[in-house]
Amino acid sequence: MNEKLKSLEARRAELQAQANRARKTFANQFEVWEKPLSWADKGVDAFHFLKGNPFIWTTAFAALAHYKPKLASKALSIGWGTVKLIKSAKKLI
């Protein structure tokens, strides 16, 4: 039994060393992607913030409609078309 425990401990140490090497390799490969992914994460956070606060959207659109009505009309038509496109795409999926 003692011999079996020693072989298991040796195997465990070998696997831990292998996992450590794999973690270091992954960390080195991930380093290139770290900054772009952090920006993407910030964008997702901003999207969720704006999605949860419709008052901001309403205020921004009201200001746009007041100062630039033609641009607001164009933005509204593009936005409405996008919403319809997304809804129809969801039905297909």
GROMACS .gro file of C-alpha atoms in nm:
model
   93
    1MET     CA    1   0.000   0.000   0.000
    2ASN     CA    2   0.285   0.236   0.081
    3GLU     CA    3   0.432   0.183  -0.265
    4LYS     CA    4   0.096   0.265  -0.426
    5LEU     CA    5   0.071   0.591  -0.228
    6LYS     CA    6   0.422   0.690  -0.335
    7SER     CA    7   0.338   0.629  -0.700
    8LEU     CA    8   0.016   0.828  -0.663
    9GLU     CA    9   0.203   1.117  -0.500
   10ALA     CA   10   0.462   1.112  -0.779
   11ARG     CA   11   0.185   1.112  -1.040
   12ARG     CA   12   0.012   1.397  -0.859
   13ALA     CA   13   0.332   1.604  -0.853
   14GLU     CA   14   0.386   1.532  -1.224
   15LEU     CA   15   0.031   1.639  -1.309
   16GLN     CA   16   0.061   1.956  -1.099
   17ALA     CA   17   0.383   2.048  -1.280
   18GLN     CA   18   0.216   1.981  -1.615
   19ALA     CA   19  -0.084   2.197  -1.520
   20ASN     CA   20   0.150   2.475  -1.407
   21ARG     CA   21   0.332   2.467  -1.742
   22ALA     CA   22   0.000   2.471  -1.928
   23ARG     CA   23  -0.119   2.771  -1.723
   24LYS     CA   24   0.201   2.963  -1.798
   25THR     CA   25   0.174   2.885  -2.169
   26PHE     CA   26  -0.188   2.997  -2.176
   27ALA     CA   27  -0.105   3.316  -1.987
   28ASN     CA   28   0.168   3.400  -2.239
   29GLN     CA   29  -0.066   3.341  -2.533
   30PHE     CA   30  -0.351   3.531  -2.369
   31GLU     CA   31  -0.136   3.838  -2.297
   32VAL     CA   32  -0.180   3.961  -2.657
   33TRP     CA   33  -0.560   3.946  -2.626
   34GLU     CA   34  -0.586   4.095  -2.280
   35LYS     CA   35  -0.623   4.461  -2.380
   36PRO     CA   36  -0.873   4.412  -2.667
   37LEU     CA   37  -1.084   4.183  -2.450
   38SER     CA   38  -1.083   4.435  -2.166
   39TRP     CA   39  -1.216   4.700  -2.407
   40ALA     CA   40  -1.483   4.459  -2.528
   41ASP     CA   41  -1.578   4.390  -2.167
   42LYS     CA   42  -1.607   4.764  -2.100
   43GLY     CA   43  -1.830   4.796  -2.408
   44VAL     CA   44  -2.055   4.516  -2.284
   45ASP     CA   45  -2.075   4.684  -1.943
   46ALA     CA   46  -2.168   5.016  -2.106
   47PHE     CA   47  -2.436   4.844  -2.315
   48HIS     CA   48  -2.588   4.683  -2.006
   49PHE     CA   49  -2.579   5.016  -1.823
   50LEU     CA   50  -2.759   5.195  -2.106
   51LYS     CA   51  -3.005   4.907  -2.143
   52GLY     CA   52  -3.091   4.934  -1.775
   53ASN     CA   53  -3.133   5.313  -1.783
   54PRO     CA   54  -3.383   5.407  -2.057
   55PHE     CA   55  -3.401   5.762  -1.923
   56ILE     CA   56  -3.056   5.826  -2.075
   57TRP     CA   57  -3.172   5.705  -2.418
   58THR     CA   58  -3.489   5.912  -2.399
   59THR     CA   59  -3.307   6.227  -2.294
   60ALA     CA   60  -3.041   6.188  -2.564
   61PHE     CA   61  -3.300   6.133  -2.834
   62ALA     CA   62  -3.511   6.426  -2.712
   63ALA     CA   63  -3.207   6.654  -2.725
   64LEU     CA   64  -3.122   6.526  -3.073
   65ALA     CA   65  -3.481   6.578  -3.192
   66HIS     CA   66  -3.482   6.930  -3.053
   67TYR     CA   67  -3.153   7.044  -3.205
   68LYS     CA   68  -3.132   6.828  -3.521
   69PRO     CA   69  -3.478   6.705  -3.622
   70LYS     CA   70  -3.372   6.566  -3.962
   71LEU     CA   71  -3.092   6.363  -3.806
   72ALA     CA   72  -3.328   6.240  -3.534
   73SER     CA   73  -3.578   6.130  -3.798
   74LYS     CA   74  -3.308   5.940  -3.985
   75ALA     CA   75  -3.180   5.782  -3.662
   76LEU     CA   76  -3.534   5.681  -3.568
   77SER     CA   77  -3.598   5.516  -3.905
   78ILE     CA   78  -3.266   5.330  -3.898
   79GLY     CA   79  -3.320   5.224  -3.540
   80TRP     CA   80  -3.674   5.105  -3.606
   81GLY     CA   81  -3.559   4.909  -3.911
   82THR     CA   82  -3.284   4.750  -3.704
   83VAL     CA   83  -3.529   4.650  -3.432
   84LYS     CA   84  -3.761   4.493  -3.690
   85LEU     CA   85  -3.469   4.309  -3.849
   86ILE     CA   86  -3.352   4.173  -3.515
   87LYS     CA   87  -3.703   4.061  -3.421
   88SER     CA   88  -3.747   3.880  -3.752
   89ALA     CA   89  -3.404   3.718  -3.714
   90LYS     CA   90  -3.499   3.596  -3.365
   91LYS     CA   91  -3.813   3.434  -3.508
   92LEU     CA   92  -3.603   3.245  -3.763
   93ILE     CA   93  -3.374   3.112  -3.491
   0.00000   0.00000   0.00000
